Short mmCIF file of C-alpha atoms in Angstrom, two decimals:
data_model
loop_
_atom_site.label_atom_id
_atom_site.label_comp_id
_atom_site.label_asym_id
_atom_site.label_seq_id
_atom_site.Cartn_x
_atom_site.Cartn_y
_atom_site.Cartn_z
CA MET T 785 15.76 11.01 -21.84
CA ASN T 786 12.59 12.32 -23.46
CA GLY T 787 13.05 15.78 -22.03
CA LEU T 788 12.05 16.78 -18.50
CA PRO T 789 9.91 13.67 -17.82
CA GLY T 790 12.96 11.54 -18.52
CA LEU T 791 15.13 13.73 -16.30
CA TYR T 792 12.68 13.49 -13.41
CA SER T 793 12.44 9.73 -13.86
CA VAL T 794 16.19 9.15 -13.85
CA VAL T 795 17.02 11.57 -11.02
CA GLY T 796 14.05 10.36 -8.95
CA ARG T 797 15.08 6.70 -9.31
CA THR T 798 18.64 7.64 -8.41
CA ALA T 799 17.39 9.32 -5.23
CA VAL T 800 15.35 6.25 -4.26
CA GLN T 801 18.33 3.94 -4.75
CA THR T 802 20.66 6.30 -2.89
CA GLN T 803 18.36 6.80 0.10
CA PHE T 804 17.67 3.07 0.44
CA GLN T 805 21.43 2.59 0.77
CA TYR T 806 21.23 4.86 3.82
CA ARG T 807 17.90 3.58 5.15
CA THR T 808 19.16 3.22 8.74
CA SER T 809 20.38 6.81 8.76
CA ASN T 810 17.08 7.96 7.24
CA TYR T 811 15.10 6.05 9.83
CA LEU T 812 17.07 7.51 12.71
CA PHE T 813 16.61 10.96 11.19
CA MET T 814 12.84 10.44 10.98
CA LEU T 815 12.66 9.09 14.54
CA GLY T 816 14.49 12.19 15.71
CA MET T 817 11.93 14.39 13.98
CA VAL T 818 9.06 12.53 15.71
CA ALA T 819 10.13 14.08 19.03
CA GLU T 820 8.81 17.51 18.02
CA PRO T 821 5.20 16.54 17.19
CA VAL T 822 5.02 14.12 20.13
CA VAL T 823 5.86 16.97 22.51
CA TYR T 824 3.17 19.15 20.91
CA LEU T 825 0.70 16.26 21.02
CA VAL T 826 1.26 15.42 24.68
CA VAL T 827 0.94 19.08 25.67
CA TRP T 828 -2.33 19.63 23.80
CA GLN T 829 -3.86 16.33 24.89
CA THR T 830 -3.05 17.28 28.49
CA VAL T 831 -4.67 20.68 28.00
CA ALA T 832 -7.74 19.05 26.40
CA ASP T 833 -8.11 16.61 29.29
CA ALA T 834 -7.78 19.47 31.80
CA GLN T 835 -10.55 21.41 30.02
CA GLY T 836 -13.06 18.61 29.98
CA GLY T 837 -11.97 16.76 26.87
CA SER T 838 -11.45 19.42 24.19
CA VAL T 839 -9.84 22.76 23.35
CA GLN T 840 -12.09 24.97 21.23
CA GLY T 841 -13.84 21.84 19.99
CA ILE T 842 -10.65 19.90 19.24
CA THR T 843 -10.57 16.64 21.22
CA ALA T 844 -7.58 14.60 22.34
CA GLY T 845 -8.24 12.18 19.46
CA ASP T 846 -8.35 15.10 17.02
CA PHE T 847 -4.99 16.34 18.28
CA ALA T 848 -3.56 12.84 17.84
CA ALA T 849 -4.82 12.67 14.26
CA TYR T 850 -3.44 16.13 13.52
CA TYR T 851 0.08 15.48 14.76
CA ILE T 852 0.32 11.98 13.27
CA VAL T 853 -0.48 13.41 9.84
CA TRP T 854 1.92 16.23 10.78
CA THR T 855 4.81 13.74 10.84
CA LEU T 856 4.19 12.77 7.21
CA VAL T 857 3.65 16.34 6.02
CA ARG T 858 6.81 17.51 7.77
CA ASN T 859 8.93 14.83 6.15
CA MET T 860 7.36 15.48 2.76
CA ASN T 861 8.27 19.15 3.15
CA ILE T 862 12.00 18.59 3.51
CA VAL T 863 13.51 20.38 0.53
CA PHE T 864 16.81 21.98 -0.47
CA THR T 865 17.42 24.66 2.16
CA PRO T 866 18.85 28.19 1.91
CA TYR T 867 21.78 27.04 4.05
CA GLY T 868 22.62 24.55 1.31
CA TRP T 869 22.73 27.42 -1.14
CA GLU T 870 25.59 29.01 0.79
CA ASP T 871 27.68 25.85 0.38
CA ARG T 872 26.61 25.39 -3.23
CA ILE T 873 27.85 28.86 -4.17
CA ARG T 874 30.92 28.99 -1.92
CA ARG T 875 32.25 25.66 -3.18
CA GLY T 876 31.47 26.35 -6.80
CA GLU T 877 29.06 23.41 -7.07
CA LEU T 878 26.65 25.59 -9.00
CA SER T 879 29.15 25.89 -11.83
CA GLY T 880 28.57 22.35 -12.98
CA ARG T 881 24.81 22.85 -12.92
CA LEU T 882 25.03 25.93 -15.13
CA VAL T 883 26.55 24.04 -18.07
CA GLN T 884 23.73 21.49 -18.10
CA PRO T 885 20.83 22.01 -20.53
CA VAL T 886 18.07 22.30 -17.90
CA HIS T 887 17.37 24.70 -15.05
CA PRO T 888 19.08 23.54 -11.80
CA LEU T 889 15.73 23.74 -10.01
CA HIS T 890 14.57 20.61 -11.82
CA PHE T 891 17.37 18.52 -10.34
CA ASP T 892 16.43 19.55 -6.80
CA LEU T 893 12.73 18.95 -7.38
CA ALA T 894 13.36 15.54 -8.94
CA TYR T 895 15.87 14.36 -6.35
CA PHE T 896 13.87 15.34 -3.30
CA ALA T 897 10.67 13.98 -4.89
CA GLY T 898 12.40 10.62 -5.27
CA TRP T 899 13.49 10.79 -1.64
CA LYS T 900 9.82 11.09 -0.64
CA VAL T 901 9.13 7.55 -1.87
CA VAL T 902 11.55 6.28 0.76
CA VAL T 903 10.12 8.67 3.35
CA VAL T 904 6.57 7.38 2.91
CA LEU T 905 7.65 3.74 3.24
CA LEU T 906 9.62 4.49 6.40
CA TRP T 907 6.80 6.61 7.84
CA VAL T 908 4.10 3.90 7.78
CA PRO T 909 5.37 1.86 10.77
CA ILE T 910 6.07 5.04 12.72
CA ALA T 911 2.50 6.21 12.14
CA ALA T 912 1.16 2.81 13.19
CA VAL T 913 3.01 2.97 16.51
CA LEU T 914 1.85 6.55 17.15
CA ALA T 915 -1.74 5.54 16.38
CA LEU T 916 -1.57 2.70 18.92
CA LEU T 917 -0.14 5.01 21.58
CA PHE T 918 -2.34 8.09 21.11
CA ARG T 919 -5.58 6.74 19.55
CA PRO T 920 -6.32 9.32 16.81
CA THR T 921 -9.82 10.14 15.62
CA PHE T 922 -10.19 10.18 11.83
CA ASP T 923 -13.28 10.80 9.73
CA VAL T 924 -11.89 10.54 6.21
CA GLY T 925 -13.66 9.80 2.94
CA LEU T 926 -12.39 9.09 -0.55
CA VAL T 927 -12.55 12.76 -1.55
CA GLU T 928 -10.32 13.79 1.35
CA VAL T 929 -7.79 11.09 0.49
CA LEU T 930 -7.64 12.17 -3.16
CA VAL T 931 -7.34 15.85 -2.25
CA PHE T 932 -4.59 15.03 0.24
CA LEU T 933 -2.59 13.15 -2.40
CA VAL T 934 -2.59 16.32 -4.49
CA ALA T 935 -2.18 18.75 -1.59
CA ILE T 936 0.89 17.03 -0.19
CA TRP T 937 2.74 17.54 -3.47
CA GLY T 938 1.41 21.07 -3.79
CA ALA T 939 2.91 21.80 -0.37
CA TYR T 940 6.21 20.30 -1.50
CA LEU T 941 6.32 22.50 -4.60
CA ILE T 942 5.42 25.69 -2.74
CA ARG T 943 8.05 25.19 -0.08
CA SER T 944 10.67 24.20 -2.67
CA MET T 945 10.05 27.37 -4.68
CA LEU T 946 10.02 29.72 -1.69
CA LEU T 947 13.18 28.31 -0.14
CA TRP T 948 14.89 28.43 -3.53
CA VAL T 949 14.04 32.14 -3.76
CA LEU T 950 15.27 32.69 -0.22
CA GLY T 951 18.45 30.73 -0.90
CA MET T 952 19.25 32.79 -3.99
CA VAL T 953 19.68 35.84 -1.78
CA THR T 954 23.21 34.45 -1.33
CA PHE T 955 23.97 35.63 -4.87
CA TRP T 956 24.15 39.10 -3.33
CA THR T 957 25.38 38.45 0.22
CA THR T 958 26.52 35.63 2.49
CA ARG T 959 25.24 37.32 5.65
CA VAL T 960 21.68 36.14 5.43
CA SER T 961 21.26 33.86 8.46
CA ALA T 962 19.07 36.43 10.23
CA LEU T 963 16.79 36.59 7.19
CA TYR T 964 16.52 32.80 7.12
CA GLU T 965 15.66 32.67 10.81
CA LEU T 966 12.97 35.33 10.38
CA TYR T 967 11.37 33.32 7.59
CA PHE T 968 11.43 30.05 9.52
CA THR T 969 10.01 31.74 12.63
CA ALA T 970 7.09 33.12 10.62
CA GLU T 971 6.57 29.70 9.06
CA LEU T 972 6.60 28.01 12.48
CA LEU T 973 3.98 30.36 13.90
CA LEU T 974 1.65 30.77 10.92
CA SER T 975 1.81 27.44 9.09
CA GLY T 976 0.05 25.09 11.51
CA ARG T 977 3.32 23.40 12.40
CA LEU T 978 3.39 24.59 16.02
CA LEU T 979 -0.34 24.24 16.68
CA PRO T 980 -3.55 23.84 14.70
CA LEU T 981 -4.50 27.07 12.97
CA ALA T 982 -7.93 26.99 14.62
CA LEU T 983 -6.20 27.82 17.91
CA LEU T 984 -4.51 30.96 16.59
CA PRO T 985 -5.85 34.43 17.46
CA ALA T 986 -8.30 35.71 14.85
CA TRP T 987 -5.83 38.19 13.35
CA ALA T 988 -3.13 35.54 12.98
CA ALA T 989 -5.56 33.05 11.42
CA THR T 990 -6.63 35.72 8.92
CA ALA T 991 -3.01 36.52 8.09
CA SER T 992 -2.26 32.84 7.54
CA ASP T 993 -5.00 32.67 4.90
CA TRP T 994 -3.11 35.19 2.78
CA LEU T 995 0.39 33.80 3.30
CA PRO T 996 1.90 30.66 1.75
CA PHE T 997 2.84 28.97 5.01
CA ARG T 998 -0.61 27.54 5.68
CA TYR T 999 -0.64 25.74 2.36
CA THR T 1000 2.63 23.96 3.09
CA PHE T 1001 1.63 22.55 6.50
CA GLY T 1002 -1.78 23.37 7.97
CA TYR T 1003 -3.94 22.86 4.91
CA PRO T 1004 -2.72 19.38 3.87
CA ILE T 1005 -2.87 18.24 7.50
CA GLU T 1006 -6.43 19.53 7.90
CA VAL T 1007 -7.53 17.73 4.74
CA LEU T 1008 -7.09 14.41 6.55
CA ALA T 1009 -7.25 15.36 10.22
CA GLY T 1010 -9.66 18.31 10.14
CA ASP T 1011 -13.26 18.82 9.15
CA LEU T 1012 -13.02 20.92 6.00
CA THR T 1013 -16.03 21.58 3.83
CA THR T 1014 -16.01 20.74 0.13
CA ALA T 1015 -15.53 24.43 -0.66
CA GLN T 1016 -12.54 24.61 1.71
CA LEU T 1017 -10.99 21.50 0.17
CA TRP T 1018 -11.12 22.83 -3.38
CA GLY T 1019 -10.35 26.38 -2.28
CA GLY T 1020 -7.17 25.14 -0.63
CA LEU T 1021 -6.06 23.40 -3.81
CA ALA T 1022 -6.74 26.58 -5.78
CA ALA T 1023 -4.66 28.58 -3.29
CA GLN T 1024 -1.85 26.06 -3.59
CA ALA T 1025 -1.92 26.32 -7.37
CA ALA T 1026 -1.73 30.11 -7.09
CA TRP T 1027 1.26 29.94 -4.74
CA VAL T 1028 3.05 27.42 -6.96
CA ALA T 1029 2.64 29.85 -9.86
CA ILE T 1030 3.81 32.78 -7.73
CA GLY T 1031 6.79 30.77 -6.50
CA ALA T 1032 7.76 29.74 -10.02
CA GLY T 1033 7.53 33.35 -11.16
CA LEU T 1034 9.72 34.54 -8.28
CA VAL T 1035 12.29 31.82 -8.96
CA ALA T 1036 12.49 32.83 -12.62
CA LEU T 1037 12.79 36.53 -11.77
CA VAL T 1038 15.37 36.24 -8.97
CA TRP T 1039 17.39 33.64 -10.90
CA ARG T 1040 17.56 35.87 -13.96
CA PHE T 1041 19.23 38.69 -12.04
CA GLY T 1042 21.03 36.68 -9.39
CA VAL T 1043 22.91 34.28 -11.64
CA ARG T 1044 24.56 37.24 -13.39
CA ARG T 1045 26.37 37.94 -10.11
CA TYR T 1046 27.59 34.39 -9.64
CA SER T 1047 31.32 33.89 -9.56
CA ALA T 1048 33.07 30.72 -8.34
CA VAL T 1049 35.51 28.08 -9.47
CA GLY T 1050 34.04 24.92 -10.97
CA ASN T 1051 34.38 21.47 -9.50
#
C-alpha cells in the first residue's frame, strides 16, 4: 500500500463508500445538528436588532455568516470520542489494532477524514438554505479561502489528538465521565462554539488565545466569517501547527505508558 499514504487512501475511500451507503442517516444526523447553531443565530440576531443592528460591532448578517460556517466546522470536527474508547477497550476491539503494523491513531484519522468528504457534499445544500433564510454577510478573498482550507484540517487534527489523549485515560480507569464533561464544557465556552469569541469577557478571550479550543472552532470560523488581519490569519495557522505537534507528542507519551496497562480479550 506504499506505506501510510496507501493506508490513508484505502481507509479514506472505504469511509466514503460506507458513509454514502448510509447517506439518509448522515443527512438526518446533520439536520439534527443544525438545530444548535440556528438557536444561537436567532438569539443573537434578535439581540442585534434590539440594540440597533449590531452587538459590539457584529451585525445580524455577520452572525448569520458565523453560524453558517459554524455548521461546516462542527461537522468537520466530529472525531473518535473518548466515550468510544470505553467501548473499544471493554470489548477488546483494541486487541486487533495492536497486531497491525501501524499505530491505531492512523486508522481513526484516515477513516474520519474520508467521512468528511461525504459531510462537505451533504453540507452544501444545507448551507444554501440557511443563507436564503438568514442572509449572511461575507467579505472573503482568495487568501481567506486558502487559509480556511488548511485551518479546517488543522482543527480536525488538533481535536482528534486531544480527544485521543483524553480517551486513553480509560487505560487507567473507566470512571472518567466527569472528566470528559469538564473538558467538553471548557471547549463549549472557550472555543467559539457557543458564541463568537469577540463577545467573551476580556479574561476569557485572553485565556482562549492560549488554549487549543479556539483553534478547533473559533479560528477557522473567523477566517471566513470574521475580519482577521493577515498577521492573525498566519498567526492562527502557526498556533494550529504548534497544537498539532503538542497533541502528537501527548498521544505518543500517553500511549507509551497506557498501552502497557491494556488487558482484554481479542475479537
